[in-house]
Short mmCIF file of C-alpha atoms in Angstrom, two decimals:
data_model
loop_
_atom_site.label_atom_id
_atom_site.label_comp_id
_atom_site.label_asym_id
_atom_site.label_seq_id
_atom_site.Cartn_x
_atom_site.Cartn_y
_atom_site.Cartn_z
CA MET A 1 -13.01 21.36 -0.13
CA GLN A 2 -9.67 19.78 0.74
CA TRP A 3 -9.28 16.12 -0.25
CA ARG A 4 -7.08 13.35 1.08
CA SER A 5 -6.02 9.91 -0.03
CA SER A 6 -5.11 6.99 2.17
CA SER A 7 -1.53 6.84 3.35
CA HIS A 8 -1.52 3.36 1.78
CA SER A 9 -2.05 4.82 -1.70
CA GLN A 10 0.77 4.83 -4.19
CA ASN A 11 1.62 7.81 -6.41
CA GLY A 12 -0.02 6.11 -9.40
CA GLY A 13 -3.23 8.05 -8.83
CA GLN A 14 -5.43 4.98 -8.61
CA CYS A 15 -7.32 5.54 -5.41
CA LEU A 16 -10.36 7.12 -3.88
CA GLN A 17 -10.22 10.46 -2.16
CA VAL A 18 -12.44 11.75 0.64
CA PRO A 19 -12.75 15.23 2.14
CA VAL A 20 -10.49 16.17 5.03
CA GLN A 21 -13.62 17.62 6.73
CA PRO A 22 -16.64 15.65 5.44
CA PRO A 23 -19.85 17.68 5.28
CA ALA A 24 -22.80 16.67 7.42
CA GLY A 25 -25.29 14.25 5.93
CA GLY A 26 -23.05 12.12 3.75
CA MET A 27 -19.60 11.15 2.60
CA TYR A 28 -18.19 12.56 -0.62
CA VAL A 29 -15.95 10.23 -2.62
CA ARG A 30 -14.03 10.96 -5.80
CA ASP A 31 -11.61 9.26 -8.15
CA SER A 32 -8.07 10.60 -7.77
CA LYS A 33 -7.40 10.00 -11.49
CA ASP A 34 -10.09 12.48 -12.56
CA THR A 35 -10.65 15.10 -9.88
CA SER A 36 -12.66 17.31 -12.25
CA ARG A 37 -15.64 14.93 -12.11
CA THR A 38 -18.40 15.48 -9.61
CA PRO A 39 -17.85 13.37 -6.47
CA ILE A 40 -20.42 10.79 -5.51
CA VAL A 41 -22.21 11.11 -2.20
CA VAL A 42 -22.98 8.08 -0.06
CA SER A 43 -24.64 7.87 3.32
CA ARG A 44 -22.47 7.71 6.41
CA ALA A 45 -23.85 4.22 7.10
CA ALA A 46 -22.87 3.01 3.61
CA TRP A 47 -19.39 4.52 3.96
CA SER A 48 -18.92 2.90 7.36
CA SER A 49 -19.97 -0.49 5.95
CA PHE A 50 -17.53 -0.07 3.04
CA VAL A 51 -14.60 0.83 5.32
CA THR A 52 -15.41 -2.07 7.66
CA ALA A 53 -15.54 -4.52 4.74
CA VAL A 54 -12.22 -3.28 3.36
CA ALA A 55 -10.60 -3.52 6.80
CA GLU A 56 -11.86 -7.08 7.29
CA THR A 57 -10.65 -8.09 3.83
CA SER A 58 -7.23 -6.47 4.07
CA GLY A 59 -6.62 -7.23 7.72
CA ASN A 60 -5.43 -3.70 8.45
CA LEU A 61 -6.83 -0.27 7.71
CA SER A 62 -5.31 2.46 9.81
CA SER A 63 -5.65 5.43 7.39
#
């Protein structure tokens, strides 16, 4: 699985990563600081709510 980080992330490795092509049925999320750990899986609805909340809090979320 190929992973990506937000274009807003810095090179410090302190961000979440998500798959470039998320599998059906859920969203995989992992910690960029420890990519050897098993990713967590959240529902698409939960991921959408999280992204919406972050966008509303930050005022801008384009990537």
